[in-house]
Short mmCIF file of C-alpha atoms and ligand atoms in Angstrom, two decimals:
data_model
loop_
_atom_site.label_atom_id
_atom_site.label_comp_id
_atom_site.label_asym_id
_atom_site.label_seq_id
_atom_site.Cartn_x
_atom_site.Cartn_y
_atom_site.Cartn_z
CA MET A 1 -0.21 -3.68 4.71
CA SER A 2 -2.89 -5.60 6.69
CA SER A 3 -0.97 -6.25 9.92
CA LEU A 4 -0.18 -2.74 11.04
CA GLU A 5 -2.10 -2.84 14.29
CA HIS A 6 0.71 -4.32 16.24
CA LEU A 7 3.34 -1.79 15.05
CA ARG A 8 4.94 0.61 17.58
CA SER A 9 7.42 3.41 16.93
CA TRP A 10 10.67 4.45 18.66
CA VAL A 11 9.09 7.86 18.51
CA THR A 12 7.44 7.21 21.86
CA SER A 13 4.93 10.00 21.73
CA ALA A 14 3.49 8.21 18.60
CA ASN A 15 2.38 5.13 20.57
CA GLU A 16 -1.24 5.62 21.72
CA HIS A 17 -1.19 9.21 20.32
CA PRO A 18 -4.86 10.03 19.67
CA ASP A 19 -4.28 11.50 16.15
CA PHE A 20 -0.76 10.46 14.77
CA PRO A 21 0.34 7.00 15.84
CA LEU A 22 2.68 5.28 13.55
CA GLN A 23 -0.36 3.85 11.56
CA ASN A 24 -1.45 7.30 10.37
CA LEU A 25 1.59 9.18 8.86
CA PRO A 26 -0.37 12.11 7.34
CA PHE A 27 1.57 14.62 5.11
CA GLY A 28 1.50 18.46 5.59
CA VAL A 29 3.61 21.57 4.99
CA PHE A 30 5.21 23.32 7.85
CA SER A 31 7.71 26.06 8.71
CA ARG A 32 9.62 27.18 11.82
CA PRO A 33 11.80 30.24 12.48
CA GLY A 34 14.85 29.95 10.26
CA LEU A 35 13.32 27.15 8.13
CA ASP A 36 11.51 27.65 4.93
CA LYS A 37 8.06 26.09 4.14
CA ARG A 38 8.50 22.34 3.57
CA GLY A 39 6.81 18.90 3.55
CA GLY A 40 6.72 16.70 6.58
CA VAL A 41 4.97 13.80 8.11
CA ALA A 42 3.28 13.86 11.52
CA VAL A 43 4.36 11.21 13.99
CA GLY A 44 3.24 11.63 17.55
CA ASP A 45 3.92 15.24 18.62
CA CYS A 46 6.71 15.62 16.11
CA ILE A 47 7.07 16.34 12.35
CA PHE A 48 9.35 14.19 10.44
CA ASP A 49 11.25 16.56 8.18
CA LEU A 50 11.42 15.10 4.67
CA GLN A 51 14.08 17.41 3.44
CA VAL A 52 16.31 16.42 6.30
CA ALA A 53 15.62 12.80 5.63
CA ILE A 54 16.38 13.15 1.91
CA GLU A 55 19.78 14.85 2.84
CA ALA A 56 20.52 11.97 5.15
CA ASN A 57 19.90 9.59 2.35
CA LEU A 58 17.18 7.57 3.87
CA PHE A 59 15.39 6.91 0.82
CA ASP A 60 16.10 5.52 -2.70
CA GLY A 61 14.25 4.61 -5.87
CA THR A 62 10.52 5.32 -5.96
CA SER A 63 10.28 6.29 -2.32
CA ARG A 64 13.02 8.89 -2.91
CA VAL A 65 11.20 10.38 -5.80
CA ALA A 66 7.95 10.47 -3.71
CA ALA A 67 9.89 11.94 -0.66
CA GLU A 68 11.40 14.70 -2.83
CA ALA A 69 7.91 15.58 -4.25
CA ALA A 70 6.44 15.59 -0.67
CA SER A 71 9.26 17.68 0.80
CA ARG A 72 8.48 20.91 -1.09
CA GLY A 73 6.50 23.93 0.15
CA GLN A 74 3.27 22.47 -1.51
CA LEU A 75 2.28 19.03 -2.09
CA ASN A 76 0.81 19.16 -5.62
CA ASP A 77 3.74 17.34 -7.31
CA PHE A 78 3.38 14.65 -4.63
CA PHE A 79 -0.27 14.27 -5.15
CA ALA A 80 0.23 14.26 -8.94
CA LEU A 81 2.45 11.09 -8.66
CA GLY A 82 -0.55 9.00 -7.81
CA ALA A 83 -0.97 6.07 -5.43
CA SER A 84 1.92 3.74 -6.05
CA PRO A 85 4.83 6.11 -5.17
CA ARG A 86 2.86 7.45 -2.26
CA GLN A 87 2.46 3.83 -1.00
CA ALA A 88 6.28 3.15 -1.65
CA LEU A 89 7.02 6.23 0.53
CA ARG A 90 4.68 5.10 3.27
CA ARG A 91 6.19 1.62 3.48
CA GLU A 92 9.60 3.14 3.89
CA LEU A 93 8.42 5.56 6.56
CA LEU A 94 6.80 2.47 8.44
CA LYS A 95 10.11 0.71 8.46
CA LEU A 96 12.21 3.70 9.37
CA LEU A 97 9.98 4.79 12.27
CA ASP A 98 9.26 1.18 13.52
CA GLU A 99 10.65 0.53 17.05
CA ASN A 100 12.79 -2.38 15.53
CA SER A 101 14.28 -0.24 12.69
CA PRO A 102 17.93 -1.00 12.09
CA GLN A 103 18.29 2.62 11.20
CA ARG A 104 16.89 3.74 14.69
CA GLU A 105 20.11 4.89 16.14
CA ARG A 106 21.15 6.86 13.17
CA LEU A 107 17.76 8.61 13.02
CA GLN A 108 17.81 9.32 16.71
CA ALA A 109 21.19 10.87 16.39
CA LEU A 110 19.64 13.52 14.10
CA GLY A 111 17.52 14.58 16.95
CA GLU A 112 15.14 17.51 16.56
CA THR A 113 16.59 18.28 13.13
CA LEU A 114 14.80 15.34 11.83
CA LEU A 115 11.92 15.14 14.30
CA VAL A 116 10.84 18.64 14.84
CA PRO A 117 8.62 19.26 17.92
CA MET A 118 5.23 20.21 16.41
CA ARG A 119 4.65 22.97 18.95
CA ASP A 120 7.62 24.95 17.40
CA CYS A 121 6.03 24.84 13.92
CA GLN A 122 3.61 26.76 11.87
CA MET A 123 1.37 24.78 9.63
CA HIS A 124 0.35 25.95 6.17
CA LEU A 125 -2.10 25.10 3.40
CA PRO A 126 -0.81 21.66 2.17
CA ALA A 127 -1.14 22.47 -1.49
CA HIS A 128 -1.80 25.17 -3.99
CA VAL A 129 -5.60 24.60 -4.67
CA GLY A 130 -6.39 25.29 -8.36
CA ASP A 131 -10.20 24.75 -7.82
CA TYR A 132 -12.45 24.07 -4.88
CA THR A 133 -15.74 22.39 -5.27
CA ASP A 134 -18.24 21.92 -2.43
CA PHE A 135 -20.55 18.98 -2.74
CA TYR A 136 -23.86 18.40 -0.84
CA VAL A 137 -23.77 14.72 -0.17
CA GLY A 138 -24.76 14.78 3.57
CA ILE A 139 -28.39 13.59 3.03
CA HIS A 140 -29.54 14.40 6.44
CA HIS A 141 -28.35 17.91 6.18
CA ALA A 142 -29.91 18.25 2.85
CA MET A 143 -33.17 17.13 4.49
CA ASN A 144 -32.86 19.21 7.57
CA VAL A 145 -31.98 22.40 5.60
CA GLY A 146 -34.50 21.56 2.83
CA LYS A 147 -37.32 21.24 5.46
CA LEU A 148 -36.55 24.85 6.77
CA PHE A 149 -36.75 26.33 3.26
CA ARG A 150 -39.32 24.20 1.65
CA PRO A 151 -41.33 22.24 4.37
CA ASP A 152 -43.52 20.45 1.65
CA ASN A 153 -40.68 19.55 -0.62
CA PRO A 154 -37.44 19.21 1.42
CA LEU A 155 -35.53 17.15 -1.13
CA LEU A 156 -35.48 18.27 -4.73
CA PRO A 157 -36.05 15.43 -7.35
CA ASN A 158 -32.48 15.58 -8.75
CA TYR A 159 -30.89 14.98 -5.24
CA LYS A 160 -30.92 11.16 -5.54
CA TYR A 161 -29.55 11.11 -9.13
CA VAL A 162 -27.00 13.78 -9.21
CA PRO A 163 -24.17 14.43 -6.58
CA ILE A 164 -25.01 18.15 -6.18
CA ALA A 165 -22.24 20.59 -5.90
CA TYR A 166 -21.22 24.20 -6.48
CA HIS A 167 -17.92 25.84 -7.35
CA GLY A 168 -16.36 27.26 -4.32
CA ARG A 169 -13.59 29.95 -4.07
CA ALA A 170 -10.04 28.43 -3.76
CA SER A 171 -8.39 31.83 -2.96
CA THR A 172 -10.18 32.19 0.51
CA LEU A 173 -9.26 28.65 1.56
CA CYS A 174 -7.32 29.06 4.91
CA VAL A 175 -5.39 26.79 7.27
CA SER A 176 -6.72 25.83 10.76
CA GLY A 177 -5.99 28.79 13.27
CA THR A 178 -6.48 31.53 10.74
CA PRO A 179 -9.11 34.10 12.30
CA VAL A 180 -12.29 34.37 10.28
CA LYS A 181 -13.64 37.99 9.73
CA ARG A 182 -17.33 38.42 9.84
CA PRO A 183 -18.48 39.22 6.29
CA ASN A 184 -20.76 42.17 5.24
CA GLY A 185 -23.34 41.66 2.67
CA GLN A 186 -26.86 42.17 1.46
CA THR A 187 -29.66 40.60 3.56
CA LEU A 188 -33.44 40.83 3.37
CA ALA A 189 -34.92 41.31 6.95
CA PRO A 190 -38.06 39.30 7.68
CA GLY A 191 -40.94 41.19 6.20
CA ALA A 192 -38.84 43.76 4.31
CA ASP A 193 -39.42 44.40 0.75
CA VAL A 194 -35.91 45.56 -0.02
CA PRO A 195 -32.52 44.33 1.29
CA GLY A 196 -30.20 46.19 3.67
CA PHE A 197 -26.44 46.05 3.76
CA GLY A 198 -24.23 45.27 6.81
CA PRO A 199 -22.46 42.52 8.88
CA SER A 200 -23.98 39.13 8.74
CA LYS A 201 -26.08 38.45 11.87
CA ARG A 202 -26.36 34.74 11.04
CA LEU A 203 -22.75 33.40 10.89
CA ASP A 204 -22.61 29.64 10.85
CA TYR A 205 -20.10 26.70 10.42
CA GLU A 206 -20.39 23.54 8.38
CA LEU A 207 -18.84 20.27 9.41
CA GLU A 208 -17.27 18.74 6.28
CA VAL A 209 -14.55 16.48 5.11
CA GLY A 210 -12.24 17.73 2.55
CA VAL A 211 -11.10 15.35 -0.28
CA TRP A 212 -7.61 16.08 -1.95
CA MET A 213 -7.33 15.19 -5.53
CA GLY A 214 -4.34 13.18 -6.62
CA GLN A 215 -3.62 12.35 -10.22
CA GLY A 216 -5.97 14.39 -12.37
CA ASN A 217 -7.35 13.87 -15.89
CA GLU A 218 -7.15 15.49 -19.28
CA ALA A 219 -9.93 17.71 -20.38
CA GLY A 220 -12.58 15.66 -22.15
CA GLU A 221 -11.39 12.32 -20.50
CA PRO A 222 -13.66 11.45 -17.70
CA ILE A 223 -12.50 9.32 -14.85
CA GLY A 224 -14.41 6.09 -14.71
CA ILE A 225 -16.00 5.03 -11.43
CA ALA A 226 -13.88 1.90 -11.11
CA ASP A 227 -10.65 4.06 -11.18
CA ALA A 228 -11.90 7.13 -9.20
CA SER A 229 -10.65 6.12 -5.77
CA GLU A 230 -7.13 5.87 -7.18
CA HIS A 231 -7.33 9.52 -7.95
CA ILE A 232 -7.77 10.55 -4.38
CA ALA A 233 -4.58 11.52 -2.46
CA GLY A 234 -6.10 12.10 0.91
CA PHE A 235 -8.54 13.64 3.35
CA CYS A 236 -8.80 16.61 5.77
CA LEU A 237 -11.36 18.31 7.89
CA LEU A 238 -13.15 21.30 6.34
CA ASN A 239 -15.22 24.02 7.82
CA ASP A 240 -17.40 25.84 5.19
CA TRP A 241 -18.22 28.96 7.07
CA SER A 242 -21.69 30.30 6.01
CA ALA A 243 -23.47 33.53 6.36
CA ARG A 244 -26.99 32.25 6.41
CA ASP A 245 -28.70 35.64 5.91
CA LEU A 246 -26.62 36.48 2.86
CA GLN A 247 -27.15 32.88 1.60
CA ALA A 248 -31.02 33.12 1.92
CA TRP A 249 -31.13 36.24 -0.10
CA GLU A 250 -28.57 35.40 -2.78
CA TYR A 251 -28.94 31.66 -3.47
CA GLN A 252 -31.52 31.46 -6.00
CA PRO A 253 -31.30 30.55 -8.91
CA LEU A 254 -27.55 29.83 -9.07
CA GLY A 255 -26.60 28.73 -5.58
CA PRO A 256 -24.16 30.06 -2.82
CA PHE A 257 -21.82 32.90 -3.69
CA LEU A 258 -20.77 35.54 -1.20
CA SER A 259 -22.35 33.69 1.71
CA LYS A 260 -19.52 31.14 1.48
CA SER A 261 -16.50 32.61 -0.36
CA PHE A 262 -15.28 34.87 2.54
CA ALA A 263 -13.50 32.02 4.24
CA THR A 264 -13.25 28.16 4.26
CA SER A 265 -10.87 26.52 6.84
CA ILE A 266 -9.15 23.24 6.52
CA SER A 267 -6.98 21.12 8.86
CA PRO A 268 -3.38 21.07 7.79
CA TRP A 269 -2.68 17.29 7.69
CA VAL A 270 -3.57 15.20 4.75
CA VAL A 271 -4.63 11.76 5.91
CA THR A 272 -3.85 9.48 3.13
CA ALA A 273 -6.17 6.92 1.44
CA GLU A 274 -3.78 4.11 2.71
CA ALA A 275 -4.08 5.25 6.48
CA LEU A 276 -7.90 5.27 6.00
CA ALA A 277 -7.95 1.76 4.31
CA PRO A 278 -8.87 -0.08 7.54
CA PHE A 279 -11.83 2.18 8.12
CA ARG A 280 -13.51 1.73 4.82
CA ALA A 281 -16.99 0.41 4.83
CA ALA A 282 -19.82 -0.60 2.59
CA GLN A 283 -21.86 2.32 1.22
CA PRO A 284 -25.06 2.23 3.40
CA LYS A 285 -28.11 0.83 1.58
CA ARG A 286 -30.35 3.36 0.00
CA PRO A 287 -33.89 3.48 1.52
CA SER A 288 -36.26 1.30 -0.46
CA GLY A 289 -37.91 3.37 -3.20
CA ASP A 290 -34.74 5.32 -3.91
CA PRO A 291 -33.27 4.99 -7.42
CA GLN A 292 -30.20 3.05 -8.07
CA PRO A 293 -27.16 5.34 -9.15
CA LEU A 294 -27.09 5.62 -12.96
CA ASP A 295 -24.58 3.08 -14.47
CA TYR A 296 -21.63 5.52 -14.71
CA LEU A 297 -21.85 6.07 -10.96
CA PHE A 298 -22.29 2.56 -10.07
CA ASP A 299 -19.28 0.08 -9.24
CA GLU A 300 -19.70 -3.13 -7.07
CA GLN A 301 -16.37 -2.64 -5.42
CA ASP A 302 -17.14 0.99 -4.68
CA GLN A 303 -20.54 -0.10 -3.09
CA LYS A 304 -18.77 -2.71 -1.12
CA GLN A 305 -16.05 -0.75 0.36
CA GLY A 306 -16.14 2.89 -0.97
CA ALA A 307 -17.66 4.60 2.02
CA LEU A 308 -15.69 5.67 5.08
CA ASP A 309 -16.31 5.30 8.73
CA ILE A 310 -14.90 8.44 10.37
CA GLU A 311 -16.34 9.90 13.57
CA LEU A 312 -16.74 13.83 13.18
CA GLU A 313 -16.96 16.22 15.95
CA VAL A 314 -17.88 19.94 16.33
CA LEU A 315 -16.92 21.79 19.56
CA LEU A 316 -17.54 25.55 20.43
CA LEU A 317 -15.37 27.63 22.70
CA THR A 318 -16.70 31.09 23.34
CA ALA A 319 -14.28 33.94 24.51
CA GLN A 320 -16.03 33.89 28.02
CA MET A 321 -15.64 30.08 28.32
CA LYS A 322 -11.83 30.39 27.32
CA GLU A 323 -11.53 33.14 30.01
CA GLN A 324 -13.35 30.95 32.69
CA GLY A 325 -11.16 28.05 31.89
CA ILE A 326 -14.31 26.06 30.65
CA ALA A 327 -13.52 23.30 28.21
CA PRO A 328 -14.95 23.51 24.57
CA GLN A 329 -18.52 22.28 24.50
CA ARG A 330 -19.44 19.47 21.96
CA LEU A 331 -22.07 20.61 19.60
CA ALA A 332 -22.35 17.59 17.35
CA LEU A 333 -21.05 14.05 16.79
CA SER A 334 -21.57 12.70 13.39
CA ASN A 335 -19.95 10.33 10.87
CA THR A 336 -18.96 10.09 7.19
CA LEU A 337 -21.45 7.14 6.79
CA ASN A 338 -24.03 9.91 6.51
CA MET A 339 -22.90 10.47 2.90
CA TYR A 340 -25.48 9.58 0.14
CA TRP A 341 -22.61 9.36 -2.42
CA THR A 342 -19.15 7.97 -2.03
CA VAL A 343 -16.04 10.04 -2.75
CA ALA A 344 -15.35 7.99 -5.84
CA GLN A 345 -18.83 8.91 -7.13
CA MET A 346 -18.01 12.59 -6.53
CA VAL A 347 -14.88 12.39 -8.54
CA THR A 348 -16.45 10.44 -11.44
CA HIS A 349 -19.49 12.73 -11.54
CA HIS A 350 -17.29 15.84 -11.47
CA SER A 351 -15.25 14.67 -14.39
CA VAL A 352 -18.00 12.96 -16.45
CA ASN A 353 -18.63 16.02 -18.65
CA GLY A 354 -14.96 16.21 -19.43
CA CYS A 355 -14.12 18.75 -16.72
CA LYS A 356 -10.32 18.66 -15.99
CA LEU A 357 -9.46 17.77 -12.40
CA GLN A 358 -5.98 18.59 -11.22
CA ALA A 359 -3.63 17.39 -8.40
CA GLY A 360 -4.29 19.61 -5.43
CA ASP A 361 -7.93 20.34 -6.24
CA LEU A 362 -10.05 20.08 -3.20
CA PHE A 363 -13.66 18.90 -2.79
CA GLY A 364 -15.77 19.54 0.32
CA THR A 365 -18.33 16.66 0.96
CA GLY A 366 -20.95 19.00 2.15
CA THR A 367 -22.21 19.17 5.72
CA LEU A 368 -22.21 15.68 7.26
CA SER A 369 -25.16 15.78 9.73
CA GLY A 370 -26.92 12.71 11.30
CA PRO A 371 -30.55 12.37 11.40
CA GLN A 372 -30.99 13.03 15.03
CA ALA A 373 -30.43 15.85 17.69
CA GLY A 374 -26.73 16.04 18.64
CA GLN A 375 -25.69 14.99 15.20
CA PHE A 376 -26.26 18.31 13.32
CA GLY A 377 -23.31 19.68 11.55
CA SER A 378 -24.48 23.29 11.49
CA LEU A 379 -26.14 25.88 13.82
CA LEU A 380 -28.78 26.36 11.16
CA GLU A 381 -29.94 22.80 11.81
CA MET A 382 -29.37 22.82 15.71
CA THR A 383 -31.52 25.96 16.18
CA GLU A 384 -33.87 25.27 13.25
CA GLY A 385 -32.99 28.42 11.50
CA GLY A 386 -32.45 30.48 14.70
CA LYS A 387 -35.72 29.41 16.48
CA HIS A 388 -34.03 27.86 19.50
CA ALA A 389 -30.87 28.95 21.28
CA VAL A 390 -28.10 26.47 22.03
CA GLU A 391 -27.17 26.65 25.73
CA LEU A 392 -23.39 26.69 26.78
CA PRO A 393 -21.88 25.60 30.18
CA SER A 394 -20.93 29.38 30.74
CA GLY A 395 -24.61 30.24 30.85
CA GLU A 396 -24.28 31.90 27.50
CA THR A 397 -26.59 30.97 24.51
CA ARG A 398 -26.16 30.91 20.78
CA LYS A 399 -28.39 30.86 17.81
CA PHE A 400 -25.44 31.77 15.38
CA LEU A 401 -21.72 32.67 16.01
CA GLU A 402 -20.53 35.66 17.90
CA ALA A 403 -17.37 37.63 18.07
CA GLY A 404 -14.63 35.61 19.80
CA ASP A 405 -16.32 32.16 19.31
CA GLU A 406 -13.97 29.47 18.32
CA VAL A 407 -15.22 26.53 16.29
CA ILE A 408 -13.16 23.32 16.51
CA LEU A 409 -13.69 20.41 14.16
CA LYS A 410 -12.15 16.98 15.01
CA ALA A 411 -12.17 13.48 13.42
CA ARG A 412 -11.32 10.16 14.56
CA CYS A 413 -11.38 6.61 13.08
CA ARG A 414 -11.88 3.64 15.38
CA ARG A 415 -12.50 -0.03 14.62
CA GLU A 416 -12.16 -3.24 16.49
CA GLY A 417 -8.68 -4.70 16.23
CA GLN A 418 -7.18 -1.45 14.67
CA VAL A 419 -5.09 1.28 16.02
CA ALA A 420 -7.31 4.47 16.08
CA ILE A 421 -6.08 7.38 14.08
CA GLY A 422 -7.20 11.10 14.03
CA PHE A 423 -7.19 14.10 11.64
CA GLY A 424 -5.80 16.73 14.20
CA GLU A 425 -7.96 19.83 14.38
CA CYS A 426 -9.66 22.46 12.15
CA ARG A 427 -9.96 25.65 14.27
CA GLY A 428 -11.14 29.19 13.48
CA VAL A 429 -12.07 32.18 15.77
CA ILE A 430 -14.72 34.62 14.56
CA VAL A 431 -13.52 38.22 14.55
CA GLY A 432 -16.01 40.97 14.65
MN1 MN B 501 -20.93 23.38 2.44
#
């Protein structure tokens, strides 16, 4: 599938669509009044309804098996099928939706039954997430935050050997658009000897990419580094909402707990490994003096093309800005090339002790900040722990998030000679 850049679709809104041109075809779960939750594929400003497509006999063989699994109210079975059926379905979809498709008239006759306007649909979590793990592979974030907490020793000695992570809470994952309620908790005020209890005063976001597990492994049977990328079904945006005052008090010695588990938002569309193939890159060279990854984490091919080149953006829209008709303000522009470990290394490390990973498990990469101002993926970094306020075009300032603030994450892949694709959005408004 190397010559996709010239393809155009008879779904005219797909051509030049910033997120969902024919070259993307991400999977998701949607509903609309009168229609149950079901799987679909984003193309332009429509959702291709896989149940309707199956009823119309548009698929057979392997692609039919994949379409049936992807048409359900959660995509776990589809993810569990692995890469080859997913690729077969993608090839069929590319043919059906191509502007020269022989089936074009038949499909067009199905109208909005087959191609549902996205604006009429509600999106849902794409899969049942058995387990959610949040990594910490954004090295600049680890450095920036480490400096705030430990100025003399920002990066702990394990960082360059171990892809650091903690087990997150799957039950509080929510889809883009779900309001986020400010959490209560224990915090230790500066200079105080004992903690107080109340609403978090230092509520923050984290700009992350979500990684959807495809085929899992049996307990006790690790996934080798050379096979690991085959186990990844796709990617989304992830906002790991963080209550920094709760976090600072609770995080030692076992890591984040209630400061993170009140909400984690994800974008609804699963951008497949296939759609991202043209945007693979070599894993950036480690600075001289850094150790090589241990053997079980090292694979030539993974080093050559296991990284991803995805532009990531955070925007903020306050209630006042919305009222005054002011556009969301960009807070950061970063990139997945800021990852110290590849997604394959994350999968391999996670399973190396025999831990069982399952289709529909979700990993967060960790906050993906760049090294410079304008590239920081959290307010904690932008304001240096609340020292400086961020100025907004409405004249308002922010050190941390306030009631009515909406955080919007976006992602986009661009490369010379390729049609750009996007991830859609991951949004959330702070309540209270
Ligand atoms: Mn995080």
